[in-house]
PDB file of C-alpha atoms in Angstrom:
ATOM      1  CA  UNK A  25     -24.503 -61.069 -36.850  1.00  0.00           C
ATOM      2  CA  UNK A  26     -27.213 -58.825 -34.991  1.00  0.00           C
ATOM      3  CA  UNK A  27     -29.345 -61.157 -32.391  1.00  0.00           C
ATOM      4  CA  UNK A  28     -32.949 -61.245 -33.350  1.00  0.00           C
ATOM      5  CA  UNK A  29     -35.537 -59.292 -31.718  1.00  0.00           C
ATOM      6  CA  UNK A  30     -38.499 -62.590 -30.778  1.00  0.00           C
ATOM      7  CA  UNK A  31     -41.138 -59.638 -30.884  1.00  0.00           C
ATOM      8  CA  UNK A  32     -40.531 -58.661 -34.441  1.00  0.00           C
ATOM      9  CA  UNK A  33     -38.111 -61.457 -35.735  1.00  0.00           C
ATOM     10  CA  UNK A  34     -35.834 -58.304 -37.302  1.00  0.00           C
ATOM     11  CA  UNK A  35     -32.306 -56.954 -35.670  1.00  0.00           C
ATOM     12  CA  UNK A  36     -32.549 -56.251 -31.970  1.00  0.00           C
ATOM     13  CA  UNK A  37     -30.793 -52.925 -33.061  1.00  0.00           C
ATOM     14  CA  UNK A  38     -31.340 -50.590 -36.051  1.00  0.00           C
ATOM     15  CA  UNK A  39     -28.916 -48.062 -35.933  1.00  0.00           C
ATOM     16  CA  UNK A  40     -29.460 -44.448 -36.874  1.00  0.00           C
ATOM     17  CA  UNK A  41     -26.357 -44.284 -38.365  1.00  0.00           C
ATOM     18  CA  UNK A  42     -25.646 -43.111 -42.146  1.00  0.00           C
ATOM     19  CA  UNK A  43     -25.043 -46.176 -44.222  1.00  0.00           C
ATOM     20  CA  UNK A  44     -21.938 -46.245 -46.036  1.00  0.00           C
ATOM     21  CA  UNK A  45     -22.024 -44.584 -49.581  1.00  0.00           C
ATOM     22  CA  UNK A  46     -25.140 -42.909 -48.696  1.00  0.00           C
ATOM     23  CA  UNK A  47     -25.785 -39.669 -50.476  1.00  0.00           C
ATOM     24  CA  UNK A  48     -29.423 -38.746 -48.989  1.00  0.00           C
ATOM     25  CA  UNK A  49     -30.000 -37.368 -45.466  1.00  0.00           C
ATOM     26  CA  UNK A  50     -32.796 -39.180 -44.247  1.00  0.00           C
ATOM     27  CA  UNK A  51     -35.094 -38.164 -41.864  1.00  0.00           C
ATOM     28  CA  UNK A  52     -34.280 -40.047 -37.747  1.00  0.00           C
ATOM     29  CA  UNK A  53     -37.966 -39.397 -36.122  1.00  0.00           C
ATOM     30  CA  UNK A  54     -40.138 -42.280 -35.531  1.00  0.00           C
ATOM     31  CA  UNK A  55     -43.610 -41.719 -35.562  1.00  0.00           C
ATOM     32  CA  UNK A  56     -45.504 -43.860 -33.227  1.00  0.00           C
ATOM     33  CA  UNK A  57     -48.832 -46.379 -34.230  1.00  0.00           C
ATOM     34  CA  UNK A  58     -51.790 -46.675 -32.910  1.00  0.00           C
ATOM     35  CA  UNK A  59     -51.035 -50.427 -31.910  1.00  0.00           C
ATOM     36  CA  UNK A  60     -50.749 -51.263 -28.298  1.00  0.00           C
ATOM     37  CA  UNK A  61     -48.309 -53.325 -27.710  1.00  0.00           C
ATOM     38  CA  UNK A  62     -48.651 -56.283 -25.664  1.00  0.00           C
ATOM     39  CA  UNK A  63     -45.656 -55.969 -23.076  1.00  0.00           C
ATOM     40  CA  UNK A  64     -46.238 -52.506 -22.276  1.00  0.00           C
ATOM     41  CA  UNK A  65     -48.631 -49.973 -21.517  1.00  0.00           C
ATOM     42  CA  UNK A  66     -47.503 -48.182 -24.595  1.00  0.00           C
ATOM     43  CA  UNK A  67     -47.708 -48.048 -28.339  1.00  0.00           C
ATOM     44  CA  UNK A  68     -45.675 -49.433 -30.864  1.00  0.00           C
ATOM     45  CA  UNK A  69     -43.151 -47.053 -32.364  1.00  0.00           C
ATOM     46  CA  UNK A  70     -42.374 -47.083 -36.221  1.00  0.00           C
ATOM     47  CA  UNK A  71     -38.708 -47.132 -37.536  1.00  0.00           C
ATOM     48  CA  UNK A  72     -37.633 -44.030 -38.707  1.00  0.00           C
ATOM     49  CA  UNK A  73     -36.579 -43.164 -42.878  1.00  0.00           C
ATOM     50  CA  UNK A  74     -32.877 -43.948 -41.717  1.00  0.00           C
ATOM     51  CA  UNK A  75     -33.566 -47.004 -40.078  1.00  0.00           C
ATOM     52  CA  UNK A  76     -35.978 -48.381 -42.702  1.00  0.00           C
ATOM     53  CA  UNK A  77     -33.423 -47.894 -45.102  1.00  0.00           C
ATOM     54  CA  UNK A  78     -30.352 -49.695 -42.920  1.00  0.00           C
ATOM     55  CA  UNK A  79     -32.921 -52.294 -42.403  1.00  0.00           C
ATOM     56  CA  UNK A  80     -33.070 -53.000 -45.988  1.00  0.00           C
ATOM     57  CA  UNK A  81     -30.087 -52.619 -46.821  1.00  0.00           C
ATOM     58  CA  UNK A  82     -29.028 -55.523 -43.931  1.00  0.00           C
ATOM     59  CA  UNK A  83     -31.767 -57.424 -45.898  1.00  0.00           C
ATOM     60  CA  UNK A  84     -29.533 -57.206 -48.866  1.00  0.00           C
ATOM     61  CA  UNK A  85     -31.541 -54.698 -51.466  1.00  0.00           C
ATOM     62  CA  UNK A  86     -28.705 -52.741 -52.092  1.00  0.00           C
ATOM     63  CA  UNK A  87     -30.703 -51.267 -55.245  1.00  0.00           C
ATOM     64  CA  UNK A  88     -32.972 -49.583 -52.939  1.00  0.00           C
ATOM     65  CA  UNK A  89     -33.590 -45.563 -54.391  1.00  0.00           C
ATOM     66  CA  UNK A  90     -32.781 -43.305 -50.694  1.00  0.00           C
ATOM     67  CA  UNK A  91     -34.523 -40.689 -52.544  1.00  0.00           C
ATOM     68  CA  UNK A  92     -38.002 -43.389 -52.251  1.00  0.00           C
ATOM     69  CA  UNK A  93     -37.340 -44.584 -48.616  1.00  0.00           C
ATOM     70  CA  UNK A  94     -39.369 -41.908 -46.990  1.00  0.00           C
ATOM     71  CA  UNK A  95     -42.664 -42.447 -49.333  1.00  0.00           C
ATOM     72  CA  UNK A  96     -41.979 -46.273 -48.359  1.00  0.00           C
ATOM     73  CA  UNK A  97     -41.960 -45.561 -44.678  1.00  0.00           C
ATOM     74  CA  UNK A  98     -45.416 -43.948 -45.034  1.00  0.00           C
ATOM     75  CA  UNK A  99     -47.014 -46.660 -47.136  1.00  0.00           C
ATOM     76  CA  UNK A 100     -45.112 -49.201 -44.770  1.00  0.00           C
ATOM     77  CA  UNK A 101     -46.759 -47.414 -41.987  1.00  0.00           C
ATOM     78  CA  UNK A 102     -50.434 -46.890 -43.535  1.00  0.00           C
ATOM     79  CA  UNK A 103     -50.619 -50.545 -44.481  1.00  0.00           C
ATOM     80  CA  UNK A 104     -49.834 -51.614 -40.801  1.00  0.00           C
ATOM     81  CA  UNK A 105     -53.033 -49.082 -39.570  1.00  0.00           C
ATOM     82  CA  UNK A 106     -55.133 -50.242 -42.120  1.00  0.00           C
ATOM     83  CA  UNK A 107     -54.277 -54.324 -40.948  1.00  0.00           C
ATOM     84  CA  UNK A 108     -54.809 -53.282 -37.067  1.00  0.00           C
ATOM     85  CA  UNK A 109     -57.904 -51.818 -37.727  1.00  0.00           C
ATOM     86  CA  UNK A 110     -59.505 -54.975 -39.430  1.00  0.00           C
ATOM     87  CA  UNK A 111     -58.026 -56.847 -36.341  1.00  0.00           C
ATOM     88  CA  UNK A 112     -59.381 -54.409 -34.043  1.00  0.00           C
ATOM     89  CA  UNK A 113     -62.704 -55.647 -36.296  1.00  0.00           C
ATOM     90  CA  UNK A 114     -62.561 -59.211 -35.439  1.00  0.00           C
ATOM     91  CA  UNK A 115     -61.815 -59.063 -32.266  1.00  0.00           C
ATOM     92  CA  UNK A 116     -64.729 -56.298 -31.633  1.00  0.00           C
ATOM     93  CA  UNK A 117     -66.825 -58.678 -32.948  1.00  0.00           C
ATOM     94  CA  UNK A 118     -65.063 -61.907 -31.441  1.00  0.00           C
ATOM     95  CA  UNK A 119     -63.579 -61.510 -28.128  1.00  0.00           C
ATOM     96  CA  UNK A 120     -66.735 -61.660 -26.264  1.00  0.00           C
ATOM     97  CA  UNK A 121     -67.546 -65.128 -27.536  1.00  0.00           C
ATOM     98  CA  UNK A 122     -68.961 -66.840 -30.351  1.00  0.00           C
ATOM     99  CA  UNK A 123     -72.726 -65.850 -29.306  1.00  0.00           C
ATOM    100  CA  UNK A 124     -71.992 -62.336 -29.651  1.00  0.00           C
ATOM    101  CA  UNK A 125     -69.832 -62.956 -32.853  1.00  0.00           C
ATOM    102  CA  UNK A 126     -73.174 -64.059 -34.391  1.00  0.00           C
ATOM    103  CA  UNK A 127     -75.214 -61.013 -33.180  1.00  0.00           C
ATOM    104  CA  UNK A 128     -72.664 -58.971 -34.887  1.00  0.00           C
ATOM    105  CA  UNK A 129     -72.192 -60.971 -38.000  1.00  0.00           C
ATOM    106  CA  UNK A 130     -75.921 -62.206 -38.783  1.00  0.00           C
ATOM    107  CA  UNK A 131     -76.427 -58.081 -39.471  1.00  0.00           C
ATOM    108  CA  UNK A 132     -74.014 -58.173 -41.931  1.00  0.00           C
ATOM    109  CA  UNK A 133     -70.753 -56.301 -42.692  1.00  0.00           C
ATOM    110  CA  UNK A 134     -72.019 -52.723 -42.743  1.00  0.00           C
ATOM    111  CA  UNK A 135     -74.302 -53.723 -40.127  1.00  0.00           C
ATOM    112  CA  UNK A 136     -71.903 -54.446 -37.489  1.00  0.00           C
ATOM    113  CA  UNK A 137     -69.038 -51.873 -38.192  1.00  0.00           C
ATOM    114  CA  UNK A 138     -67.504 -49.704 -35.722  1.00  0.00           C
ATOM    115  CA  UNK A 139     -70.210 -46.996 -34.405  1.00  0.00           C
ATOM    116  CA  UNK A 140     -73.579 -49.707 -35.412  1.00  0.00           C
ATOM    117  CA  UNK A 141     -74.948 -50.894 -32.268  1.00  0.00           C
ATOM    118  CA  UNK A 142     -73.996 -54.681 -31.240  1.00  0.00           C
ATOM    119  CA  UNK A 143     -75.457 -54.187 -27.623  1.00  0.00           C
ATOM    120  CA  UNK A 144     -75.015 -53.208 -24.625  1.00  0.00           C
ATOM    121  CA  UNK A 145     -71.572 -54.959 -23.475  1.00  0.00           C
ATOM    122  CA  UNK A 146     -70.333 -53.265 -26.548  1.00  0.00           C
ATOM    123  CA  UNK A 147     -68.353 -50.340 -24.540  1.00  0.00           C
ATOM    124  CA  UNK A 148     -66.955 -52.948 -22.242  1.00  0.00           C
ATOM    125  CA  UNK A 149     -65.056 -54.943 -24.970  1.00  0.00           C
ATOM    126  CA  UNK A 150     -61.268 -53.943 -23.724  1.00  0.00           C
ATOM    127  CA  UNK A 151     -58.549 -53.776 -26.437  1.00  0.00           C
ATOM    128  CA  UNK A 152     -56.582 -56.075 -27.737  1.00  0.00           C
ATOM    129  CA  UNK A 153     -53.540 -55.524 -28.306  1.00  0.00           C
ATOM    130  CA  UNK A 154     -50.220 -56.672 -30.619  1.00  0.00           C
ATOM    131  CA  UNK A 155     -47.376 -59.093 -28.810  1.00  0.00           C
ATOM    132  CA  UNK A 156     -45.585 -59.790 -32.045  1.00  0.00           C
ATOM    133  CA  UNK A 157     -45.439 -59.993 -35.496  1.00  0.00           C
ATOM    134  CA  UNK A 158     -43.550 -61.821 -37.866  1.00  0.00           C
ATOM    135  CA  UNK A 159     -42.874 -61.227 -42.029  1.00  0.00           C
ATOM    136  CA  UNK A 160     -43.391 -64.271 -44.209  1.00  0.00           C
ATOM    137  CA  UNK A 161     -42.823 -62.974 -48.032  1.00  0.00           C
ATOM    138  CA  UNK A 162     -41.751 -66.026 -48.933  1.00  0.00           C
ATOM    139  CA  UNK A 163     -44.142 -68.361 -47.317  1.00  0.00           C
ATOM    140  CA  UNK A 164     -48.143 -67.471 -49.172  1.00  0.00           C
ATOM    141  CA  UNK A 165     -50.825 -68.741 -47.134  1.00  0.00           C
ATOM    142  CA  UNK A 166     -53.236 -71.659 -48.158  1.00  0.00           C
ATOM    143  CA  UNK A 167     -55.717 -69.118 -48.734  1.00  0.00           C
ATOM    144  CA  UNK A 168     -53.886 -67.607 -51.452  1.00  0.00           C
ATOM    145  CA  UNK A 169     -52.486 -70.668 -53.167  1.00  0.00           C
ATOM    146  CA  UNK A 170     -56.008 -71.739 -53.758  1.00  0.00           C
ATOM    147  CA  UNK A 171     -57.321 -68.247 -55.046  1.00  0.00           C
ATOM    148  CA  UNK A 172     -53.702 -68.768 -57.543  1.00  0.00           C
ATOM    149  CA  UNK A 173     -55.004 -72.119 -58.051  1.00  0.00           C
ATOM    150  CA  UNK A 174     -58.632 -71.137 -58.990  1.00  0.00           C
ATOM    151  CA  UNK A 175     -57.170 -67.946 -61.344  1.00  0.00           C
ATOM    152  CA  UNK A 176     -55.953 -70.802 -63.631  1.00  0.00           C
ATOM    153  CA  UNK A 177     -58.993 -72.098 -64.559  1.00  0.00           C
ATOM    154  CA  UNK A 178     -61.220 -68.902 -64.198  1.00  0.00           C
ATOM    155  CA  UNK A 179     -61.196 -65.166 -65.110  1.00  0.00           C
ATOM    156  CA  UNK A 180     -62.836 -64.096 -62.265  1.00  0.00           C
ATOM    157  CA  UNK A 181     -60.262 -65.113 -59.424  1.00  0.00           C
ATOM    158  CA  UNK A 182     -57.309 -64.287 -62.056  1.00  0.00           C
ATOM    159  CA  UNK A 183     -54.919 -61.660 -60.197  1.00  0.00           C
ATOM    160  CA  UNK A 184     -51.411 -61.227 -58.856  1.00  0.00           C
ATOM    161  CA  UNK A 185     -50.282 -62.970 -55.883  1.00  0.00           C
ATOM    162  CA  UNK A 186     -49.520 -61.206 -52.699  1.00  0.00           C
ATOM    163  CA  UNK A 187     -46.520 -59.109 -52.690  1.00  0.00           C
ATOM    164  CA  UNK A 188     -45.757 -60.007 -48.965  1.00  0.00           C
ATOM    165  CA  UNK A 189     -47.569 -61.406 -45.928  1.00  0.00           C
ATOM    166  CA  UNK A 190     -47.552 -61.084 -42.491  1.00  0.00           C
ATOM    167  CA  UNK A 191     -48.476 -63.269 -39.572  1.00  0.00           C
ATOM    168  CA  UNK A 192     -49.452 -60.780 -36.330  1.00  0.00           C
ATOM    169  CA  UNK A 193     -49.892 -62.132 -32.672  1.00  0.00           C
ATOM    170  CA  UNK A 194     -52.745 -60.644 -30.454  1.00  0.00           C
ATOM    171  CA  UNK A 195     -53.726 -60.587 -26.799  1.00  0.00           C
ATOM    172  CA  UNK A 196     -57.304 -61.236 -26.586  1.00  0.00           C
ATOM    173  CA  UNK A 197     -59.155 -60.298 -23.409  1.00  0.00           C
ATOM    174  CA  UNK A 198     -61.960 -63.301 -23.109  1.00  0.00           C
ATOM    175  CA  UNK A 199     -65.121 -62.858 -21.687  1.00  0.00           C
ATOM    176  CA  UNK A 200     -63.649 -65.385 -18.624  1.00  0.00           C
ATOM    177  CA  UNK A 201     -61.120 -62.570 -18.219  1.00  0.00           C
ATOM    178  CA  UNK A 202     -58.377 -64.849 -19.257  1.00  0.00           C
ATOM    179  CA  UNK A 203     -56.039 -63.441 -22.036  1.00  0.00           C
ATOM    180  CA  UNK A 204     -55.906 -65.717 -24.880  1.00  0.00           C
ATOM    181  CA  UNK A 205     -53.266 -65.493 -27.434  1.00  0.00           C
ATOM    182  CA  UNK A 206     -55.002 -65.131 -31.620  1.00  0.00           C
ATOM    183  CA  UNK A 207     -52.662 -65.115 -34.645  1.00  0.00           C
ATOM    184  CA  UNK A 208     -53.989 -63.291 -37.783  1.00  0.00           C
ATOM    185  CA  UNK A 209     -52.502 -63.670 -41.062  1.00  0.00           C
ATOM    186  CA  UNK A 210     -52.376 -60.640 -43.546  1.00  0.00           C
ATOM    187  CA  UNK A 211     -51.905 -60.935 -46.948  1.00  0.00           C
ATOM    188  CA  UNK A 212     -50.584 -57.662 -49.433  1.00  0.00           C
ATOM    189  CA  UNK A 213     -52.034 -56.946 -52.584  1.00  0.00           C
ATOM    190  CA  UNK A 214     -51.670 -54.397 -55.178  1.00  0.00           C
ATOM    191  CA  UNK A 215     -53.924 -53.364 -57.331  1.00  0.00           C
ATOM    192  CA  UNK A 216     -54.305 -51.334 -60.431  1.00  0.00           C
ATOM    193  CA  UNK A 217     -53.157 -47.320 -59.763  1.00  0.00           C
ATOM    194  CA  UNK A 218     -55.442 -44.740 -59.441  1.00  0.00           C
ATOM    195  CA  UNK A 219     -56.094 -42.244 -62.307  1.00  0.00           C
ATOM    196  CA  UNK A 220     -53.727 -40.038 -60.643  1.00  0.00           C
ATOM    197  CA  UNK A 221     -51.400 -42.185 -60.517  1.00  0.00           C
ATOM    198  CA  UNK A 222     -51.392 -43.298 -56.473  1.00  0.00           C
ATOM    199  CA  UNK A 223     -50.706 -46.792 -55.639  1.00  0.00           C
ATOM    200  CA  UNK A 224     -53.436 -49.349 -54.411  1.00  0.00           C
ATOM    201  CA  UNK A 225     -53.162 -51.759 -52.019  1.00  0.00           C
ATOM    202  CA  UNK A 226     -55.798 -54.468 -50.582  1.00  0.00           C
ATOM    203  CA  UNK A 227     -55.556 -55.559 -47.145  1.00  0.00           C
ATOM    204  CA  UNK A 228     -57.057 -59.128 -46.511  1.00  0.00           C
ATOM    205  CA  UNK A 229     -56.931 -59.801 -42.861  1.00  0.00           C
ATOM    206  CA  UNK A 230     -58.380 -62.943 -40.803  1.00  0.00           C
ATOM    207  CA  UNK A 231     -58.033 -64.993 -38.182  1.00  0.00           C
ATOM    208  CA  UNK A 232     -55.628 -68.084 -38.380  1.00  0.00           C
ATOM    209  CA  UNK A 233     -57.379 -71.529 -39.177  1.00  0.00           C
ATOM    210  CA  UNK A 234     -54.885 -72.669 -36.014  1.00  0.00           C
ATOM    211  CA  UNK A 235     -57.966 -73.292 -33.416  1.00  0.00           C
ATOM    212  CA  UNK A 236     -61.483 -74.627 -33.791  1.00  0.00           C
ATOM    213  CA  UNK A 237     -62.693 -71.502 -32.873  1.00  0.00           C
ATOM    214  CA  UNK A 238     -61.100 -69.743 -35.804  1.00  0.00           C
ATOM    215  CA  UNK A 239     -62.692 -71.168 -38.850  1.00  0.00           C
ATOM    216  CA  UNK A 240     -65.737 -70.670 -37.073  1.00  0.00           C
ATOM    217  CA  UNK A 241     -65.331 -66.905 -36.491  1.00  0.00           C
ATOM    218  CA  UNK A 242     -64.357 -66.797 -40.420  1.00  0.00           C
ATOM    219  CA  UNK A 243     -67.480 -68.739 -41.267  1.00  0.00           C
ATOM    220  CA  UNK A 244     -70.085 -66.917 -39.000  1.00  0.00           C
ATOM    221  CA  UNK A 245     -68.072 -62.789 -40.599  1.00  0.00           C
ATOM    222  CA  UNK A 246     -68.442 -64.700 -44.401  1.00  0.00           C
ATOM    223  CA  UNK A 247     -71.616 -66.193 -44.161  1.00  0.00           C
ATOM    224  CA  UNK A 248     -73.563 -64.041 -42.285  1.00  0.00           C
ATOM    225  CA  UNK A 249     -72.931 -61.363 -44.879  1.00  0.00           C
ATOM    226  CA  UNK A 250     -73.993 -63.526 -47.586  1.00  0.00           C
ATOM    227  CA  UNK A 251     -76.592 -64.623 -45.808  1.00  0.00           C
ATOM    228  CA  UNK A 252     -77.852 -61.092 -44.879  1.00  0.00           C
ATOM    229  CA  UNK A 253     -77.932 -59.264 -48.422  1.00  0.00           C
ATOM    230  CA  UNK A 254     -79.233 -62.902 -50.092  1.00  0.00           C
ATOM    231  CA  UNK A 255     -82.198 -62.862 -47.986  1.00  0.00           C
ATOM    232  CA  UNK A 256     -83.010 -59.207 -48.387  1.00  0.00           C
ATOM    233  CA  UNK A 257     -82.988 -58.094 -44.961  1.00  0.00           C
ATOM    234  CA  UNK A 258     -81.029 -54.857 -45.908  1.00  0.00           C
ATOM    235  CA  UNK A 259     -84.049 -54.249 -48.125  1.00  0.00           C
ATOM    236  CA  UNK A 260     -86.979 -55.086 -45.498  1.00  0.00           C
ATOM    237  CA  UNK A 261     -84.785 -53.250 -43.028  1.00  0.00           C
ATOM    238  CA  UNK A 262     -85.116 -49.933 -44.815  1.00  0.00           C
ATOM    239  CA  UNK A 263     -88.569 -50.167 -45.900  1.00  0.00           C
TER     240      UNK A 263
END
């Protein structure tokens, strides 16, 4: 049995090699992320087609179509872009403290996206970047079981559950200077195709309820939005 790699929880080793019975060449380059990792000065490095598909197959999904495995990789790869960039989010808003968190939020969401000005220490905010990450399909967050819960009794929060979720460890530089260590928790849905037929996923991406801190950097992002378009300052801002 492979030994366990403690930065991704998978097989230290993913060979390159052709599985057995395998009857489509799959591509071996890896394509490398965006995501800094947190042990390095470099990125981390996505598996390759080949790799994915020995992966799975250690896994034990033996029913897995070789001629799909290189669509998967993208969408596997898209998803994990789309979930560093919402981190990347909260911690823009976040790392500098809970005062600045409020600056941010109090404008709202479209207010305080990347490129809107949150002041002036907004250039110095360095980078956070990803130490581990761990999958949890089996294991749905409290945050889903109540939005399950609440689809029981009404319509309006009726959907499926997350097909997987993920739990993602990040080095946050504090204002102090120290690094502090922030877990997120992701949670994968799908959602009706396009007309064309194209898959869609929803991302929903947040900070851990582990720390004090936490639930009140998901209060101050939630409520500040509400709190923004319910008093009409988008309006009196534009007028």
């Amino acid at each position: 049995m492979s030994k366990l790699n403690p930065l991704n929880y998978m097989p230290s080793s993913i060979p390159q090699s052709r599985a057995a019975n395998q009857t489509v060449d799959l591509p071996l380059e890896r394509t490398m992320s965006s995501i800094p990792r947190g042990d390095s000065e470099s990125n981390w490095e996505y598996p390759s087609p080949q790799q994915m598909y020995n992966a799975m197959l250690r896994k034990g999904y033996d029913d897995t179509p070789q001629d799909a495995v290189e669509s998967m990789v993208a969408v596997h790869n898209f998803l994990n872009e789309g979930a560093w960039a919402e981190i990347v989010e909260w911690e823009r808003r976040f790392a500098p403290g809970l005062a600045h968190g409020w600056q941010a939020c109090q404008k709202g969401e479209e207010g305080s996206m990347a490129g809107s000005n949150m002041g002036a220490r907004e250039g110095e905010i360095p980078q956070p970047r990803l130490v581990r990450f761990q999958g949890r399909p089996n294991d749905m967050t409290p945050k889903a079981k109540i939005l399950q819960a609440l689809g029981q009794v009404h319509p309006k929060f009726r959907g499926e559950p997350p097909f997987d979720r993920h739990d993602w460890y990040v080095q946050r530089r504090c204002s102090s200077g120290q690094n502090e260590e922030v877990r997120y928790v992701i949670d994968y849905y799908s959602g009706p195709p396009e007309p064309t037929g194209e898959p869609v996923f929803y991302l929903d991406v947040r900070p851990a309820v582990d720390r004090p801190s936490a639930a009140v950097e998901r209060m101050m992002r939630w409520g500040g939005d509400v709190w923004y378009r319910a008093s009409g300052a988008s309006v009196r801002e534009t007028t």
